[in-house]
Amino acid sequence: MQSARAQGGGVGKREEGQGMAYTEDGRYEISTVLSRTFDTIGANFLLFAGLSLVLSGLPAFAIDWWQASQIAVDTTDSMAVLRPAVFVPIVIVWLVSIVSSTVLQAALTRATVQHLSGETPNFARCLKVGLALFLPMIAISFLLAIGVGVGFLLLVVPGIILWLMWSVTVPVYVQEQVGIFEAFGRSRELTSGSRWRIFLTMLVLVFALWLLAIPVGMLTAAARSAGSATMLLSVLGAIVSALSSMVMVSIQACIYVELRDVKEGVAPGDLEAIFA
């Protein structure tokens, strides 16, 4: 299927089709990516919220609650968190959270692309994709963390550039079924020429999440002033973690779909054909 961008017509004109909006001038559109992200989440809220709460919210809740409840036993001991009875369970839950977060990334990426292609995402099928890919996804996350981390140590800017360059590595790997290193290369290729627009997209999203976090912060402060608020604080932390993960993964998938359309004229239906 040829994208509407590649067909004739006036420059800058937008045309709707199969959940997508095409620009014939071949330019990455920030507003399109953002609206597509929240439209996708809104249309599949129960699915997205369910996956995010189970795979991101629950591990965050377990870590926060266990750490806070154990430290609260002896508030005079500043090294309480290093006791094996406290530290070991936290490490175990942290490792579980690494696995679950990679499963979530793959599952929500599939769900987002399926929705944009006009299909209805299925909880079990998306979760199955996530479970099948969790080992290579862990490797990708590790390589991303190392590369971007080293870049940030080199006066921050190189880290930002690498983060933007590799920002769609996960969607590429999940959707195109390529090798791990090939996924990094594809991400670099796709993001070329659009990286500052991607940066602005993420900046807008981070600002929006920050605004949403303000009332959560107020609730947290009120809960702390009440004294015994360990459970409530852990629940709030879990909700924030699930919401942030849901939005961040979804917008990465939408950025990937937009870049494939802009640079290669590939519509969502073609992406599904590749996956199949």
GROMACS .gro file of C-alpha atoms in nm:
model
  276
    1MET     CA    1   0.000   0.000   0.000
    2GLN     CA    2   0.140   0.337  -0.094
    3SER     CA    3   0.113   0.615   0.161
    4ALA     CA    4  -0.100   0.916   0.075
    5ARG     CA    5   0.212   1.128   0.134
    6ALA     CA    6   0.366   0.986  -0.180
    7GLN     CA    7   0.071   1.065  -0.398
    8GLY     CA    8   0.017   1.394  -0.576
    9GLY     CA    9  -0.164   1.691  -0.430
   10GLY     CA   10  -0.108   2.012  -0.244
   11VAL     CA   11   0.182   2.036  -0.004
   12GLY     CA   12   0.089   2.015   0.362
   13LYS     CA   13  -0.259   1.877   0.303
   14ARG     CA   14  -0.370   1.612   0.555
   15GLU     CA   15  -0.573   1.311   0.457
   16GLU     CA   16  -0.737   1.064   0.698
   17GLY     CA   17  -0.730   0.690   0.651
   18GLN     CA   18  -0.728   0.379   0.871
   19GLY     CA   19  -0.662   0.571   1.189
   20MET     CA   20  -0.375   0.763   1.035
   21ALA     CA   21  -0.325   1.120   0.922
   22TYR     CA   22  -0.085   1.179   0.636
   23THR     CA   23   0.104   1.493   0.540
   24GLU     CA   24   0.208   1.516   0.180
   25ASP     CA   25   0.507   1.737   0.256
   26GLY     CA   26   0.678   1.442   0.427
   27ARG     CA   27   0.735   1.622   0.756
   28TYR     CA   28   0.714   1.467   1.100
   29GLU     CA   29   0.413   1.623   1.276
   30ILE     CA   30   0.430   1.659   1.655
   31SER     CA   31   0.057   1.728   1.695
   32THR     CA   32  -0.031   1.417   1.494
   33VAL     CA   33   0.188   1.193   1.710
   34LEU     CA   34   0.047   1.334   2.035
   35SER     CA   35  -0.316   1.316   1.927
   36ARG     CA   36  -0.264   0.964   1.790
   37THR     CA   37  -0.110   0.855   2.120
   38PHE     CA   38  -0.394   0.974   2.339
   39ASP     CA   39  -0.659   0.860   2.090
   40THR     CA   40  -0.508   0.511   2.101
   41ILE     CA   41  -0.496   0.503   2.480
   42GLY     CA   42  -0.850   0.641   2.506
   43ALA     CA   43  -0.990   0.385   2.263
   44ASN     CA   44  -0.820   0.095   2.445
   45PHE     CA   45  -0.804   0.230   2.798
   46LEU     CA   46  -0.898  -0.089   2.983
   47LEU     CA   47  -0.641  -0.291   2.788
   48PHE     CA   48  -0.361  -0.034   2.828
   49ALA     CA   49  -0.441   0.038   3.193
   50GLY     CA   50  -0.467  -0.332   3.275
   51LEU     CA   51  -0.132  -0.420   3.120
   52SER     CA   52   0.036  -0.116   3.277
   53LEU     CA   53  -0.103  -0.177   3.625
   54VAL     CA   54  -0.004  -0.544   3.622
   55LEU     CA   55   0.340  -0.506   3.461
   56SER     CA   56   0.446  -0.165   3.593
   57GLY     CA   57   0.219  -0.062   3.878
   58LEU     CA   58   0.236  -0.382   4.085
   59PRO     CA   59   0.620  -0.406   4.089
   60ALA     CA   60   0.642  -0.035   4.178
   61PHE     CA   61   0.389  -0.084   4.457
   62ALA     CA   62   0.575  -0.388   4.594
   63ILE     CA   63   0.910  -0.208   4.604
   64ASP     CA   64   0.772   0.110   4.763
   65TRP     CA   65   0.554  -0.068   5.018
   66TRP     CA   66   0.815  -0.322   5.128
   67GLN     CA   67   1.092  -0.066   5.159
   68ALA     CA   68   0.876   0.189   5.343
   69SER     CA   69   0.720  -0.066   5.579
   70GLN     CA   70   1.054  -0.225   5.671
   71ILE     CA   71   1.235   0.103   5.727
   72ALA     CA   72   0.941   0.228   5.932
   73VAL     CA   73   1.008  -0.054   6.181
   74ASP     CA   74   1.323   0.120   6.301
   75THR     CA   75   1.337   0.483   6.196
   76THR     CA   76   1.652   0.541   6.405
   77ASP     CA   77   1.857   0.304   6.189
   78SER     CA   78   1.975   0.492   5.880
   79MET     CA   79   2.124   0.170   5.736
   80ALA     CA   80   1.803  -0.030   5.774
   81VAL     CA   81   1.756  -0.056   5.398
   82LEU     CA   82   2.085  -0.248   5.370
   83ARG     CA   83   1.977  -0.528   5.603
   84PRO     CA   84   1.942  -0.857   5.407
   85ALA     CA   85   1.582  -0.899   5.523
   86VAL     CA   86   1.501  -0.565   5.356
   87PHE     CA   87   1.752  -0.547   5.074
   88VAL     CA   88   1.714  -0.896   4.923
   89PRO     CA   89   1.334  -0.878   4.868
   90ILE     CA   90   1.374  -0.532   4.715
   91VAL     CA   91   1.638  -0.664   4.472
   92ILE     CA   92   1.416  -0.960   4.379
   93VAL     CA   93   1.116  -0.737   4.310
   94TRP     CA   94   1.342  -0.494   4.120
   95LEU     CA   95   1.461  -0.777   3.892
   96VAL     CA   96   1.100  -0.884   3.839
   97SER     CA   97   1.013  -0.524   3.751
   98ILE     CA   98   1.287  -0.519   3.485
   99VAL     CA   99   1.137  -0.826   3.320
  100SER     CA  100   0.779  -0.698   3.351
  101SER     CA  101   0.867  -0.356   3.210
  102THR     CA  102   1.023  -0.512   2.899
  103VAL     CA  103   0.714  -0.731   2.854
  104LEU     CA  104   0.501  -0.417   2.887
  105GLN     CA  105   0.700  -0.232   2.621
  106ALA     CA  106   0.658  -0.510   2.366
  107ALA     CA  107   0.290  -0.569   2.452
  108LEU     CA  108   0.185  -0.202   2.434
  109THR     CA  109   0.387  -0.147   2.117
  110ARG     CA  110   0.192  -0.426   1.949
  111ALA     CA  111  -0.137  -0.294   2.085
  112THR     CA  112  -0.066   0.058   1.959
  113VAL     CA  113   0.031  -0.049   1.607
  114GLN     CA  114  -0.267  -0.283   1.585
  115HIS     CA  115  -0.504  -0.004   1.683
  116LEU     CA  116  -0.354   0.237   1.430
  117SER     CA  117  -0.393  -0.028   1.161
  118GLY     CA  118  -0.766  -0.052   1.231
  119GLU     CA  119  -0.753  -0.376   1.430
  120THR     CA  120  -0.872  -0.435   1.787
  121PRO     CA  121  -0.583  -0.523   2.022
  122ASN     CA  122  -0.631  -0.832   2.237
  123PHE     CA  123  -0.495  -0.853   2.594
  124ALA     CA  124  -0.383  -1.215   2.572
  125ARG     CA  125  -0.219  -1.184   2.229
  126CYS     CA  126  -0.034  -0.865   2.316
  127LEU     CA  127   0.085  -1.016   2.644
  128LYS     CA  128   0.199  -1.327   2.455
  129VAL     CA  129   0.412  -1.110   2.225
  130GLY     CA  130   0.564  -0.937   2.527
  131LEU     CA  131   0.648  -1.265   2.701
  132ALA     CA  132   0.799  -1.411   2.384
  133LEU     CA  133   1.033  -1.114   2.340
  134PHE     CA  134   1.134  -1.035   2.697
  135LEU     CA  135   1.491  -1.170   2.677
  136PRO     CA  136   1.599  -0.969   2.369
  137MET     CA  137   1.405  -0.672   2.507
  138ILE     CA  138   1.613  -0.688   2.825
  139ALA     CA  139   1.926  -0.688   2.609
  140ILE     CA  140   1.801  -0.384   2.418
  141SER     CA  141   1.718  -0.200   2.741
  142PHE     CA  142   2.063  -0.281   2.879
  143LEU     CA  143   2.242  -0.158   2.567
  144LEU     CA  144   2.029   0.157   2.557
  145ALA     CA  145   2.105   0.230   2.923
  146ILE     CA  146   2.479   0.179   2.873
  147GLY     CA  147   2.500   0.385   2.554
  148VAL     CA  148   2.283   0.674   2.669
  149GLY     CA  149   2.437   0.667   3.018
  150VAL     CA  150   2.790   0.701   2.879
  151GLY     CA  151   2.665   0.978   2.651
  152PHE     CA  152   2.523   1.171   2.948
  153LEU     CA  153   2.857   1.140   3.126
  154LEU     CA  154   3.010   1.317   2.825
  155LEU     CA  155   2.855   1.658   2.901
  156VAL     CA  156   2.489   1.546   2.862
  157VAL     CA  157   2.440   1.649   2.497
  158PRO     CA  158   2.581   1.326   2.346
  159GLY     CA  159   2.344   1.134   2.572
  160ILE     CA  160   2.044   1.328   2.443
  161ILE     CA  161   2.155   1.272   2.083
  162LEU     CA  162   2.194   0.897   2.137
  163TRP     CA  163   1.859   0.879   2.317
  164LEU     CA  164   1.689   1.050   2.022
  165MET     CA  165   1.878   0.842   1.769
  166TRP     CA  166   1.767   0.517   1.935
  167SER     CA  167   1.422   0.633   2.046
  168VAL     CA  168   1.232   0.386   1.825
  169THR     CA  169   1.462   0.087   1.868
  170VAL     CA  170   1.199  -0.102   2.067
  171PRO     CA  171   0.913  -0.050   1.816
  172VAL     CA  172   1.147  -0.143   1.531
  173TYR     CA  173   1.250  -0.465   1.703
  174VAL     CA  174   0.896  -0.564   1.803
  175GLN     CA  175   0.729  -0.477   1.473
  176GLU     CA  176   0.991  -0.560   1.211
  177GLN     CA  177   1.133  -0.872   1.379
  178VAL     CA  178   1.492  -0.780   1.299
  179GLY     CA  179   1.809  -0.845   1.500
  180ILE     CA  180   1.894  -0.644   1.808
  181PHE     CA  181   2.180  -0.448   1.652
  182GLU     CA  182   1.988  -0.407   1.328
  183ALA     CA  183   1.706  -0.251   1.530
  184PHE     CA  184   1.948   0.013   1.663
  185GLY     CA  185   2.062   0.087   1.309
  186ARG     CA  186   1.705   0.110   1.179
  187SER     CA  187   1.616   0.349   1.457
  188ARG     CA  188   1.912   0.571   1.368
  189GLU     CA  189   1.801   0.567   1.004
  190LEU     CA  190   1.435   0.641   1.075
  191THR     CA  191   1.499   0.924   1.321
  192SER     CA  192   1.749   1.099   1.094
  193GLY     CA  193   1.619   1.445   1.007
  194SER     CA  194   1.340   1.436   1.268
  195ARG     CA  195   1.530   1.411   1.595
  196TRP     CA  196   1.465   1.762   1.722
  197ARG     CA  197   1.095   1.723   1.649
  198ILE     CA  198   1.104   1.395   1.841
  199PHE     CA  199   1.279   1.581   2.124
  200LEU     CA  200   1.006   1.845   2.128
  201THR     CA  201   0.741   1.571   2.124
  202MET     CA  202   0.892   1.408   2.431
  203LEU     CA  203   0.939   1.745   2.599
  204VAL     CA  204   0.569   1.824   2.558
  205LEU     CA  205   0.478   1.482   2.694
  206VAL     CA  206   0.708   1.515   2.996
  207PHE     CA  207   0.559   1.857   3.072
  208ALA     CA  208   0.207   1.713   3.051
  209LEU     CA  209   0.298   1.429   3.287
  210TRP     CA  210   0.454   1.681   3.524
  211LEU     CA  211   0.129   1.877   3.532
  212LEU     CA  212  -0.063   1.558   3.608
  213ALA     CA  213   0.184   1.479   3.887
  214ILE     CA  214   0.105   1.802   4.072
  215PRO     CA  215  -0.221   1.678   4.228
  216VAL     CA  216  -0.051   1.346   4.306
  217GLY     CA  217   0.221   1.537   4.488
  218MET     CA  218  -0.040   1.726   4.686
  219LEU     CA  219  -0.208   1.399   4.786
  220THR     CA  220   0.129   1.255   4.884
  221ALA     CA  221   0.208   1.554   5.103
  222ALA     CA  222  -0.133   1.529   5.269
  223ALA     CA  223  -0.083   1.156   5.326
  224ARG     CA  224   0.259   1.210   5.484
  225SER     CA  225   0.117   1.472   5.720
  226ALA     CA  226  -0.146   1.218   5.830
  227GLY     CA  227   0.126   0.992   5.971
  228SER     CA  228   0.044   0.632   5.877
  229ALA     CA  229   0.033   0.657   5.498
  230THR     CA  230   0.261   0.378   5.378
  231MET     CA  231  -0.011   0.194   5.186
  232LEU     CA  232  -0.159   0.508   5.031
  233LEU     CA  233   0.182   0.637   4.921
  234SER     CA  234   0.265   0.303   4.763
  235VAL     CA  235  -0.067   0.295   4.576
  236LEU     CA  236  -0.013   0.648   4.445
  237GLY     CA  237   0.338   0.556   4.335
  238ALA     CA  238   0.205   0.250   4.153
  239ILE     CA  239  -0.058   0.454   3.968
  240VAL     CA  240   0.196   0.716   3.860
  241SER     CA  241   0.437   0.444   3.744
  242ALA     CA  242   0.166   0.268   3.543
  243LEU     CA  243   0.042   0.591   3.384
  244SER     CA  244   0.391   0.709   3.289
  245SER     CA  245   0.488   0.372   3.141
  246MET     CA  246   0.165   0.348   2.943
  247VAL     CA  247   0.205   0.691   2.785
  248MET     CA  248   0.579   0.668   2.718
  249VAL     CA  249   0.559   0.330   2.546
  250SER     CA  250   0.255   0.431   2.341
  251ILE     CA  251   0.412   0.753   2.218
  252GLN     CA  252   0.729   0.571   2.111
  253ALA     CA  253   0.517   0.336   1.901
  254CYS     CA  254   0.329   0.631   1.749
  255ILE     CA  255   0.657   0.807   1.669
  256TYR     CA  256   0.772   0.491   1.493
  257VAL     CA  257   0.452   0.471   1.285
  258GLU     CA  258   0.483   0.839   1.191
  259LEU     CA  259   0.847   0.799   1.089
  260ARG     CA  260   0.772   0.496   0.872
  261ASP     CA  261   0.501   0.697   0.696
  262VAL     CA  262   0.713   1.013   0.660
  263LYS     CA  263   1.034   0.849   0.539
  264GLU     CA  264   0.909   0.537   0.362
  265GLY     CA  265   0.541   0.591   0.285
  266VAL     CA  266   0.445   0.280   0.483
  267ALA     CA  267   0.090   0.282   0.620
  268PRO     CA  268  -0.012   0.083   0.931
  269GLY     CA  269  -0.165  -0.196   0.722
  270ASP     CA  270   0.175  -0.257   0.568
  271LEU     CA  271   0.334  -0.270   0.913
  272GLU     CA  272   0.093  -0.545   1.014
  273ALA     CA  273   0.175  -0.737   0.696
  274ILE     CA  274   0.543  -0.723   0.793
  275PHE     CA  275   0.467  -0.849   1.143
  276ALA     CA  276   0.251  -1.133   1.015
   0.00000   0.00000   0.00000
